Tab-separated table of C-alpha atoms and ligand atoms in Angstrom:
chain	number	residue	atom	x	y	z
A	1	MET	CA	28.683	12.251	20.829
A	2	ASP	CA	30.264	12.964	17.380
A	3	LYS	CA	28.868	15.976	15.508
A	4	LEU	CA	29.809	17.848	12.023
A	5	LEU	CA	31.296	21.149	11.455
A	6	VAL	CA	29.990	22.672	8.146
A	7	THR	CA	31.118	25.966	6.700
A	8	GLY	CA	29.360	27.372	3.886
A	9	PRO	CA	28.449	28.731	1.092
A	10	GLY	CA	30.901	27.066	-1.018
A	11	ARG	CA	30.866	25.324	-4.712
A	12	LEU	CA	31.557	21.559	-5.169
A	13	ASN	CA	33.370	19.894	-8.092
A	14	GLY	CA	34.315	16.384	-9.144
A	15	THR	CA	32.762	12.846	-9.019
A	16	VAL	CA	30.998	11.212	-6.164
A	17	THR	CA	29.675	7.238	-6.301
A	18	VAL	CA	27.126	6.366	-3.736
A	19	SER	CA	27.182	3.185	-2.060
A	20	SER	CA	24.876	0.431	-2.042
A	21	ALA	CA	21.471	0.663	-1.316
A	22	LYS	CA	20.533	0.477	2.942
A	23	ASN	CA	17.157	-0.123	2.019
A	24	ALA	CA	18.256	-3.070	-0.730
A	25	THR	CA	20.909	-4.522	1.556
A	26	LEU	CA	18.979	-4.936	4.524
A	27	PRO	CA	15.755	-6.956	3.378
A	28	ILE	CA	18.453	-9.112	1.238
A	29	LEU	CA	20.639	-9.917	4.841
A	30	ALA	CA	17.263	-10.952	6.238
A	31	GLY	CA	16.526	-13.188	2.958
A	32	ALA	CA	20.046	-14.604	3.532
A	33	LEU	CA	18.208	-16.860	6.470
A	34	LEU	CA	16.172	-18.646	3.700
A	35	PHE	CA	19.057	-20.396	2.538
A	36	GLU	CA	21.231	-23.626	4.055
A	37	THR	CA	23.693	-22.392	1.277
A	38	PRO	CA	26.156	-19.427	1.538
A	39	VAL	CA	25.141	-16.312	0.525
A	40	LYS	CA	27.883	-13.937	-1.045
A	41	LEU	CA	27.305	-10.470	-1.070
A	42	VAL	CA	29.740	-7.574	-2.265
A	43	ASP	CA	29.669	-3.744	-1.531
A	44	VAL	CA	27.709	-4.264	1.672
A	45	PRO	CA	27.652	-0.621	2.887
A	46	LYS	CA	29.318	-0.045	6.043
A	47	LEU	CA	26.428	1.503	7.954
A	48	ASN	CA	24.996	1.109	11.744
A	49	ASP	CA	21.792	0.016	10.271
A	50	VAL	CA	23.583	-2.879	8.427
A	51	ALA	CA	25.460	-3.521	11.646
A	52	THR	CA	22.390	-4.194	13.299
A	53	ILE	CA	20.953	-6.587	11.319
A	54	ILE	CA	24.289	-8.496	11.008
A	55	LYS	CA	24.617	-8.361	15.113
A	56	LEU	CA	20.599	-9.950	14.774
A	57	LEU	CA	21.554	-12.611	12.512
A	58	GLU	CA	24.564	-13.878	14.355
A	59	SER	CA	22.718	-13.905	17.450
A	60	MET	CA	20.705	-16.584	15.528
A	61	GLY	CA	23.367	-18.935	14.877
A	62	VAL	CA	23.967	-17.248	11.308
A	63	LYS	CA	27.883	-17.588	10.606
A	64	VAL	CA	28.975	-14.402	8.780
A	65	GLU	CA	32.623	-13.887	7.341
A	66	ARG	CA	33.462	-10.538	6.002
A	67	ASP	CA	36.451	-9.380	4.025
A	68	GLY	CA	36.374	-5.441	3.539
A	69	LYS	CA	32.796	-5.023	1.753
A	70	SER	CA	32.615	-8.545	1.157
A	71	MET	CA	30.617	-10.471	3.322
A	72	THR	CA	29.488	-14.316	2.942
A	73	LEU	CA	26.580	-15.394	5.571
A	74	ASP	CA	26.068	-19.297	6.396
A	75	SER	CA	22.961	-19.754	7.598
A	76	SER	CA	23.356	-24.098	7.760
A	77	ASN	CA	23.019	-23.978	11.707
A	78	VAL	CA	20.595	-21.339	12.595
A	79	HIS	CA	19.198	-22.372	16.229
A	80	ASN	CA	17.533	-19.340	17.697
A	81	LEU	CA	14.418	-18.033	16.241
A	82	VAL	CA	14.043	-15.110	18.249
A	83	ALA	CA	14.549	-11.396	17.403
A	84	ASP	CA	15.341	-10.047	20.543
A	85	TYR	CA	13.566	-6.327	21.665
A	86	ALA	CA	17.279	-4.997	22.363
A	87	LEU	CA	18.046	-5.080	18.588
A	88	VAL	CA	14.667	-4.799	16.891
A	89	LYS	CA	14.029	-1.149	19.201
A	90	THR	CA	17.138	-0.120	17.355
A	91	MET	CA	16.361	-0.947	14.266
A	92	ARG	CA	12.928	-1.427	12.632
A	93	ALA	CA	13.741	-3.103	9.627
A	94	SER	CA	14.632	-6.149	11.695
A	95	VAL	CA	10.997	-7.631	11.489
A	96	LEU	CA	11.950	-8.414	8.036
A	97	VAL	CA	13.462	-11.252	9.708
A	98	LEU	CA	9.724	-12.827	10.291
A	99	GLY	CA	8.779	-13.987	6.857
A	100	PRO	CA	12.277	-15.906	6.309
A	101	LEU	CA	12.267	-17.661	9.728
A	102	LEU	CA	8.591	-18.512	9.536
A	103	ALA	CA	8.908	-19.684	5.940
A	104	ARG	CA	11.852	-21.816	6.517
A	105	PHE	CA	11.673	-23.077	10.129
A	106	GLY	CA	7.869	-22.795	10.670
A	107	LYS	CA	8.281	-20.505	13.599
A	108	ALA	CA	9.538	-17.097	14.854
A	109	LYS	CA	9.362	-14.841	17.844
A	110	VAL	CA	10.353	-11.393	16.778
A	111	SER	CA	9.864	-8.439	18.571
A	112	LEU	CA	7.046	-5.968	17.188
A	113	PRO	CA	9.164	-2.641	15.999
A	114	GLY	CA	7.473	0.108	17.637
A	115	GLY	CA	6.912	3.395	16.936
A	116	CYS	CA	9.561	5.693	15.665
A	117	ALA	CA	10.654	9.349	15.117
A	118	ILE	CA	8.768	10.021	11.853
A	119	GLY	CA	5.782	7.667	12.561
A	120	ALA	CA	3.640	4.865	14.378
A	121	ARG	CA	4.416	2.605	11.572
A	122	PRO	CA	2.331	-0.699	12.598
A	123	VAL	CA	3.344	-3.824	10.987
A	124	ASP	CA	-0.392	-4.699	10.757
A	125	ILE	CA	0.078	-5.339	6.548
A	126	HIS	CA	2.783	-7.847	7.556
A	127	LEU	CA	0.611	-9.808	9.904
A	128	THR	CA	-2.746	-9.935	8.550
A	129	ASN	CA	-1.416	-11.147	5.416
A	130	LEU	CA	0.929	-13.924	6.874
A	131	GLU	CA	-2.287	-15.220	8.867
A	132	LYS	CA	-4.009	-15.252	5.352
A	133	MET	CA	-1.110	-17.628	4.447
A	134	GLY	CA	-2.099	-19.973	7.094
A	135	ALA	CA	0.306	-18.548	10.100
A	136	LYS	CA	-1.015	-18.835	13.815
A	137	ILE	CA	0.048	-15.224	15.176
A	138	GLN	CA	-0.241	-13.909	18.875
A	139	ILE	CA	1.097	-10.911	20.382
A	140	GLU	CA	2.211	-11.240	23.807
A	141	GLN	CA	4.588	-9.098	26.088
A	142	GLY	CA	5.707	-7.131	22.776
A	143	TYR	CA	6.884	-10.123	20.709
A	144	ILE	CA	5.019	-11.403	17.675
A	145	LEU	CA	4.809	-15.037	18.182
A	146	ALA	CA	4.250	-16.565	14.747
A	147	GLU	CA	3.921	-20.418	14.043
A	148	CYS	CA	2.828	-22.714	11.000
A	149	GLU	CA	2.776	-26.091	9.758
A	150	ARG	CA	3.864	-25.059	6.680
A	151	LEU	CA	2.700	-21.815	5.029
A	152	GLN	CA	0.145	-22.036	1.958
A	153	GLY	CA	0.650	-20.014	-1.323
A	154	CYS	CA	-2.479	-17.883	-2.283
A	155	GLU	CA	-3.760	-14.833	-3.518
A	156	LEU	CA	-3.193	-11.514	-1.149
A	157	SER	CA	-4.132	-7.975	-1.814
A	158	LEU	CA	-2.419	-5.389	0.280
A	159	SER	CA	-4.565	-2.501	1.503
A	160	PHE	CA	-1.510	-0.338	0.832
A	161	PRO	CA	1.646	-0.925	-1.121
A	162	SER	CA	3.821	-1.389	1.943
A	163	VAL	CA	7.583	-2.027	1.425
A	164	GLY	CA	8.300	-3.945	4.296
A	165	ALA	CA	5.110	-6.010	4.160
A	166	THR	CA	6.048	-6.918	0.376
A	167	GLU	CA	9.474	-7.764	1.304
A	168	ASN	CA	8.615	-10.054	4.297
A	169	LEU	CA	5.463	-11.953	2.025
A	170	MET	CA	7.888	-12.376	-0.764
A	171	MET	CA	10.017	-14.108	1.264
A	172	ALA	CA	7.804	-15.969	3.279
A	173	ALA	CA	6.169	-17.078	0.323
A	174	VAL	CA	9.534	-19.138	-1.023
A	175	TYR	CA	8.895	-22.183	1.252
A	176	ALA	CA	4.899	-21.842	0.669
A	177	ASP	CA	3.012	-24.601	-0.755
A	178	GLY	CA	1.766	-23.574	-4.193
A	179	GLU	CA	2.332	-20.148	-5.565
A	180	THR	CA	1.567	-16.713	-3.924
A	181	ILE	CA	0.163	-13.650	-5.762
A	182	ILE	CA	0.532	-10.340	-4.301
A	183	GLU	CA	-1.571	-7.425	-5.499
A	184	ASN	CA	-1.105	-4.138	-4.842
A	185	ALA	CA	2.555	-4.576	-3.784
A	186	ALA	CA	4.830	-2.121	-3.439
A	187	ARG	CA	7.103	-1.197	-6.567
A	188	GLU	CA	10.080	0.202	-5.258
A	189	PRO	CA	13.361	-0.617	-6.760
A	190	GLU	CA	14.263	-2.194	-3.449
A	191	ILE	CA	11.796	-4.537	-4.272
A	192	VAL	CA	13.072	-5.319	-7.602
A	193	ASP	CA	16.620	-5.420	-6.141
A	194	LEU	CA	15.106	-8.252	-3.417
A	195	ALA	CA	13.289	-10.481	-6.054
A	196	ASN	CA	16.624	-10.347	-8.293
A	197	PHE	CA	18.516	-11.583	-5.400
A	198	LEU	CA	15.703	-14.485	-4.476
A	199	ILE	CA	15.872	-14.953	-8.547
A	200	HIS	CA	19.758	-15.470	-8.142
A	201	PHE	CA	19.499	-18.083	-5.981
A	202	GLY	CA	17.141	-20.093	-8.255
A	203	VAL	CA	13.588	-19.014	-6.552
A	204	THR	CA	10.636	-18.088	-9.473
A	205	VAL	CA	9.657	-14.751	-8.845
A	206	GLU	CA	7.746	-12.686	-11.588
A	207	GLY	CA	6.548	-9.213	-11.606
A	208	ALA	CA	8.799	-7.359	-9.101
A	209	GLY	CA	8.608	-3.626	-9.805
A	210	THR	CA	4.755	-3.610	-11.157
A	211	SER	CA	2.047	-4.057	-8.331
A	212	ARG	CA	1.490	-7.765	-9.129
A	213	ILE	CA	4.013	-10.277	-7.982
A	214	ARG	CA	3.900	-14.268	-8.236
A	215	ILE	CA	6.290	-16.504	-6.093
A	216	VAL	CA	6.433	-20.053	-6.623
A	217	GLY	CA	6.937	-21.519	-3.259
A	218	THR	CA	8.913	-25.065	-3.244
A	219	ASN	CA	9.266	-27.133	0.146
A	220	THR	CA	12.131	-26.608	2.206
A	221	GLN	CA	14.025	-29.979	0.979
A	222	LYS	CA	14.842	-27.703	-2.075
A	223	LYS	CA	18.505	-26.578	-1.955
A	224	TYR	CA	18.763	-23.071	-3.462
A	225	ALA	CA	22.366	-21.833	-4.015
A	226	ALA	CA	24.325	-19.391	-5.788
A	227	THR	CA	27.784	-19.885	-7.246
A	228	LYS	CA	28.291	-15.716	-7.560
A	229	ALA	CA	28.124	-13.223	-5.313
A	230	TYR	CA	25.525	-11.011	-5.273
A	231	ARG	CA	25.666	-7.060	-5.340
A	232	PRO	CA	22.838	-4.754	-4.121
A	233	ILE	CA	21.694	-1.788	-6.206
A	234	GLY	CA	23.071	1.638	-5.564
A	235	ASP	CA	21.639	3.658	-3.285
A	236	ARG	CA	19.259	6.391	-4.925
A	237	ILE	CA	18.449	8.473	-2.048
A	238	GLU	CA	22.122	8.849	-1.266
A	239	ALA	CA	22.065	10.011	-4.789
A	240	ALA	CA	19.188	12.556	-4.569
A	241	THR	CA	21.086	13.675	-1.477
A	242	PHE	CA	24.360	14.711	-3.652
A	243	ILE	CA	22.401	16.132	-6.542
A	244	ILE	CA	20.351	18.331	-4.439
A	245	ALA	CA	23.882	19.481	-2.934
A	246	GLY	CA	25.162	20.027	-6.324
A	247	LEU	CA	22.019	22.436	-7.346
A	248	MET	CA	21.836	24.468	-4.048
A	249	ALA	CA	25.500	24.964	-4.608
A	250	ASN	CA	24.795	26.141	-8.172
A	251	SER	CA	27.623	23.845	-9.257
A	252	ASN	CA	28.861	21.231	-11.680
A	253	ILE	CA	29.223	17.776	-10.107
A	254	VAL	CA	29.021	13.958	-11.172
A	255	VAL	CA	27.000	11.473	-9.083
A	256	ASN	CA	27.285	7.911	-10.114
A	257	GLY	CA	26.728	4.155	-9.100
A	258	PHE	CA	22.899	4.195	-9.707
A	259	GLU	CA	20.761	3.896	-12.129
A	260	PRO	CA	18.685	7.043	-12.799
A	261	TRP	CA	15.598	5.477	-13.322
A	262	THR	CA	15.082	4.725	-9.560
A	263	LEU	CA	15.308	8.697	-9.192
A	264	GLU	CA	13.044	9.410	-12.144
A	265	ALA	CA	10.042	11.527	-10.265
A	266	VAL	CA	12.693	13.382	-8.116
A	267	LEU	CA	14.918	14.287	-11.284
A	268	GLU	CA	11.868	15.201	-13.443
A	269	THR	CA	10.357	17.368	-10.367
A	270	LEU	CA	13.941	19.245	-10.385
A	271	GLU	CA	14.048	19.676	-14.129
A	272	LYS	CA	10.576	21.529	-13.803
A	273	MET	CA	11.895	23.697	-10.990
A	274	GLY	CA	15.073	24.943	-13.748
A	275	ALA	CA	17.373	22.464	-12.917
A	276	LYS	CA	19.861	21.442	-15.628
A	277	LEU	CA	20.768	17.459	-15.716
A	278	THR	CA	21.997	14.810	-17.781
A	279	ARG	CA	21.303	11.118	-17.599
A	280	LEU	CA	23.985	8.904	-17.643
A	281	GLU	CA	24.313	5.269	-17.623
A	282	ASP	CA	24.893	4.688	-13.857
A	283	GLY	CA	24.560	8.221	-12.704
A	284	VAL	CA	23.012	11.714	-13.407
A	285	GLU	CA	25.542	14.844	-14.447
A	286	VAL	CA	24.382	18.175	-12.425
A	287	HIS	CA	24.763	21.597	-14.487
A	288	PRO	CA	24.833	24.706	-12.706
A	289	SER	CA	21.663	25.610	-12.719
A	290	GLY	CA	21.120	28.989	-10.685
A	291	ARG	CA	18.436	29.802	-8.450
A	292	LEU	CA	15.687	27.394	-9.299
A	293	LYS	CA	11.987	27.976	-9.164
A	294	GLY	CA	9.497	26.770	-6.395
A	295	ALA	CA	7.008	23.996	-6.790
A	296	VAL	CA	4.166	21.852	-5.403
A	297	ILE	CA	4.992	17.919	-4.379
A	298	GLU	CA	3.570	15.284	-2.863
A	299	THR	CA	5.315	12.621	-1.311
A	300	ALA	CA	3.767	8.809	-2.777
A	301	PRO	CA	4.670	5.378	-3.360
A	302	PHE	CA	6.986	4.375	-5.944
A	303	PRO	CA	7.012	5.803	-8.952
A	304	GLY	CA	5.441	8.689	-6.910
A	305	PHE	CA	7.937	11.134	-5.074
A	306	PRO	CA	9.495	9.230	-2.306
A	307	THR	CA	9.291	10.599	1.269
A	308	ASP	CA	12.889	9.845	1.939
A	309	VAL	CA	13.998	12.942	-0.278
A	310	GLN	CA	10.964	15.127	0.952
A	311	ALA	CA	13.624	16.501	3.700
A	312	GLN	CA	16.481	17.353	1.573
A	313	MET	CA	13.681	18.870	-1.295
A	314	MET	CA	12.587	21.121	1.192
A	315	ALA	CA	16.273	22.509	2.449
A	316	LEU	CA	16.512	22.954	-1.393
A	317	MET	CA	12.878	24.903	-1.787
A	318	CYS	CA	14.182	26.873	1.001
A	319	LEU	CA	16.328	28.866	-1.500
A	320	CYS	CA	14.148	28.814	-4.375
A	321	GLU	CA	12.673	31.575	-6.118
A	322	GLY	CA	9.290	31.992	-4.971
A	323	ASN	CA	6.814	29.389	-2.550
A	324	SER	CA	6.464	25.832	-2.544
A	325	ILE	CA	4.329	23.149	-0.932
A	326	ILE	CA	4.895	19.847	-0.005
A	327	THR	CA	2.318	17.271	1.353
A	328	GLU	CA	3.720	14.515	3.212
A	329	GLN	CA	1.549	11.462	2.956
A	330	ILE	CA	3.426	8.158	3.632
A	331	PHE	CA	4.456	9.593	7.430
A	332	GLU	CA	2.519	11.117	9.940
A	333	ASN	CA	5.303	12.766	11.821
A	334	ARG	CA	8.045	13.794	9.144
A	335	TYR	CA	8.862	17.271	9.344
A	336	MET	CA	10.925	17.478	12.352
A	337	HIS	CA	13.834	19.104	10.401
A	338	VAL	CA	11.678	22.131	10.129
A	339	PRO	CA	12.262	23.911	13.248
A	340	GLU	CA	16.052	23.121	13.073
A	341	LEU	CA	15.870	24.362	9.151
A	342	THR	CA	14.035	27.800	10.536
A	343	ARG	CA	17.002	28.230	13.004
A	344	MET	CA	19.181	28.545	9.835
A	345	GLY	CA	16.724	31.141	8.401
A	346	CYS	CA	14.113	29.035	6.497
A	347	LYS	CA	11.114	30.292	6.308
A	348	VAL	CA	8.322	27.113	6.442
A	349	THR	CA	4.675	26.897	7.890
A	350	LEU	CA	3.069	23.777	8.787
A	351	LYS	CA	-0.472	23.028	8.330
A	352	GLY	CA	-1.489	19.161	9.293
A	353	ASN	CA	0.471	17.427	6.406
A	354	ALA	CA	1.546	20.175	4.029
A	355	ALA	CA	4.264	22.537	4.767
A	356	LEU	CA	4.291	25.894	2.821
A	357	ILE	CA	7.893	27.412	2.127
A	358	GLU	CA	8.947	30.602	1.114
A	359	GLY	CA	11.821	30.927	-0.489
A	360	VAL	CA	14.516	33.143	0.722
A	361	GLU	CA	17.682	34.483	-0.670
A	362	SER	CA	20.147	33.082	1.826
A	363	LEU	CA	20.651	31.174	4.871
A	364	SER	CA	23.142	31.661	8.457
A	365	ALA	CA	25.071	29.085	10.106
A	366	ALA	CA	23.523	27.663	13.103
A	367	PRO	CA	23.917	25.291	15.751
A	368	VAL	CA	21.344	22.314	14.901
A	369	MET	CA	20.056	19.321	16.098
A	370	CYS	CA	19.572	15.827	13.875
A	371	THR	CA	16.159	13.987	14.779
A	372	ASP	CA	15.824	11.240	12.134
A	373	LEU	CA	17.774	9.957	9.033
A	374	ARG	CA	16.884	11.880	6.315
A	375	ALA	CA	16.146	15.258	8.419
A	376	SER	CA	19.661	15.238	9.248
A	377	ALA	CA	20.648	14.918	5.273
A	378	ALA	CA	18.708	18.068	5.038
A	379	LEU	CA	20.475	19.825	7.626
A	380	VAL	CA	23.878	19.424	6.086
A	381	LEU	CA	22.528	20.181	2.667
A	382	ALA	CA	21.554	23.880	4.205
A	383	ALA	CA	24.634	23.808	6.252
A	384	LEU	CA	26.725	23.712	3.191
A	385	THR	CA	25.054	26.625	1.711
A	386	ALA	CA	24.762	28.802	4.961
A	387	HIS	CA	27.079	31.832	5.760
A	388	GLY	CA	29.144	30.498	8.329
A	389	GLN	CA	30.173	27.109	10.025
A	390	SER	CA	27.090	25.166	11.402
A	391	ASP	CA	27.557	22.675	14.357
A	392	ILE	CA	25.216	19.387	13.534
A	393	GLN	CA	24.566	17.476	16.431
A	394	ARG	CA	23.486	13.421	17.168
A	395	ILE	CA	24.914	12.660	14.004
A	396	TYR	CA	24.914	9.083	14.694
A	397	HIS	CA	21.245	9.446	13.076
A	398	LEU	CA	23.211	10.225	9.628
A	399	ASP	CA	25.613	7.344	10.030
A	400	ARG	CA	22.623	5.116	10.184
A	401	GLY	CA	22.021	5.429	6.328
A	402	TYR	CA	24.997	7.676	4.951
A	403	GLU	CA	28.244	5.627	4.576
A	404	ASP	CA	31.616	7.704	4.856
A	405	LEU	CA	29.339	10.945	4.008
A	406	GLU	CA	31.741	13.575	5.053
A	407	ALA	CA	34.492	11.938	3.018
A	408	LYS	CA	32.472	12.038	0.006
A	409	PHE	CA	31.727	16.061	0.465
A	410	LYS	CA	35.247	16.399	1.315
A	411	GLY	CA	36.009	14.985	-2.181
A	412	LEU	CA	33.803	17.063	-3.733
A	413	GLY	CA	35.226	20.280	-1.985
A	414	ALA	CA	32.962	21.006	0.676
A	415	LYS	CA	34.383	22.085	4.106
A	416	VAL	CA	32.794	19.428	6.364
A	417	GLU	CA	34.399	17.946	9.822
A	418	ARG	CA	33.618	15.240	11.923
A	419	VAL	CA	34.087	16.371	15.553
A	420	LYS	CA	34.678	13.239	18.106
B	1	LIG	C1	10.418	1.274	3.963
B	1	LIG	O1	10.041	1.235	4.849
B	1	LIG	C2	11.955	2.574	3.926
B	1	LIG	N1	12.930	1.212	4.969
B	1	LIG	C3	11.751	3.542	4.665
B	1	LIG	O2	13.021	3.960	4.659
B	1	LIG	C4	10.931	4.503	3.433
B	1	LIG	O3	10.694	5.598	3.964
B	1	LIG	C5	9.924	3.703	3.325
B	1	LIG	O4	9.811	2.272	2.840
B	1	LIG	C6	8.184	4.364	2.429
B	1	LIG	O5	9.100	4.425	0.998
B	1	LIG	C7	13.328	0.201	4.580
B	1	LIG	O6	13.342	-0.021	3.433
B	1	LIG	C8	14.702	-0.373	5.545
B	1	LIG	P1	6.065	1.272	4.665
B	1	LIG	P2	9.133	0.668	5.551
B	1	LIG	O7	5.740	-0.449	5.053
B	1	LIG	O8	8.544	-0.619	4.913
B	1	LIG	C9	2.059	2.268	7.078
B	1	LIG	C10	14.678	5.593	5.182
B	1	LIG	O9	14.890	6.802	5.543
B	1	LIG	N2	2.066	0.564	7.208
B	1	LIG	O10	6.140	1.159	2.926
B	1	LIG	O11	8.702	0.397	6.923
B	1	LIG	C11	3.026	2.840	7.839
B	1	LIG	O12	3.153	3.012	8.648
B	1	LIG	C12	13.639	4.851	6.079
B	1	LIG	O13	15.982	4.949	4.680
B	1	LIG	C13	1.050	0.641	8.012
B	1	LIG	O14	0.045	1.070	8.593
B	1	LIG	O15	7.914	1.337	5.144
B	1	LIG	C14	3.802	4.156	6.701
B	1	LIG	O16	2.885	5.244	6.926
B	1	LIG	C15	12.725	6.120	6.548
B	1	LIG	N3	1.028	-0.802	8.486
B	1	LIG	C16	3.434	3.622	5.733
B	1	LIG	O17	2.430	2.071	5.696
B	1	LIG	C17	1.752	-1.610	7.952
B	1	LIG	O18	1.806	-3.345	8.042
B	1	LIG	C18	4.687	3.041	4.587
B	1	LIG	O19	5.494	2.366	4.945
B	1	LIG	C19	3.089	-1.461	7.275
B	1	LIG	C20	2.775	-0.143	6.834
């Protein structure tokens, strides 16, 4: 199993360009199932989660041609409407094929994703709202069996602005009879990107990015098509990871390839802590800002503070002046990084869904273990500023969502080595 050897502390310098967003690319790839005509994508990130959903689509009969980071998906001959447990268990977002399959083929058998390291993560909001659209849904032997003559457009109101449920329902609505309104929809930039992808193919979608989305359904005879290739948005979570690395190393770096508005809650919080940042057209410049002050944050759906930056922010807060408090409101078990950070000398006390962080002067290197994607990123950030060489194990968690992470950090002058 690969591991990373990270030596700190060190300064960073230069420019890093983030990849396309994992959390935009996955729903867009599932969305390719909606169209009989070829779907061309560029800048598809080389991530293990992307490889998994491609395997799933190919198992359904989608032909996938790759050319470097470009890809053409041909779903004109889909013949298997089953998303198998073997694939779904490795990547929960596989459940995003449910909406497209039901909409286009009126039938789907999708393994229930089950829980993961950060929480139980049920899909009840997906299922109850698909039922409202007329789908007959049963759970049998760990599978969702869904069927419908044709989905009905209607008014839906989500009990929680779930990202995945909003995406599944947007795609289900494409071939529904009449228009669908999704109230209390998720507003994440990745939702806007999925809407832009559907619009790129000619679908009528309005209001993405607000809490009310309208999708006008047509029947499956409608041949949606796009001549140009589509590029998913830049990865704001990867960008936040590098911005925080630059601040922890008191360095001047440029992080680009993403739109700053997608990270506004994070940038504002960092500035309140004393960070010196310049928003560029397609990125952010980090200026040496010295030791930052502690802060109080709560994770929340967009435009609130993203839960996917919580762990990285904790690593920074461990080196801040004074105390900080984090309240994790999205996932019930998203503090797996705490015992590992503690091994490096961090002072974090957990109380229910809150973490009290006492800032320390410095960290020391240690062997640590990755537990989930963003927790792993926090360990890399801590190791880059810790004194000595840290040995970060189980980095397959990192490979799920960060493309060429060690090469990008090396490009900024960091001492990071992958050991096979
Ligand atoms: C997406 O997960 C992201 N994954 C997650 O990123 C991200 O943390 C999350 O949104 C929140 O921003 C992808 O886009 C592939 P949710 P998703 O449905 O869609 C509860 C990363 O690190 N809920 O908005 O699964 C759920 O349990 C990953 O890249 C229900 O109760 O998130 C959770 O507590 C991790 N019932 C909360 O809502 C449902 O039917 C948010 O879940 C659906 C969700």
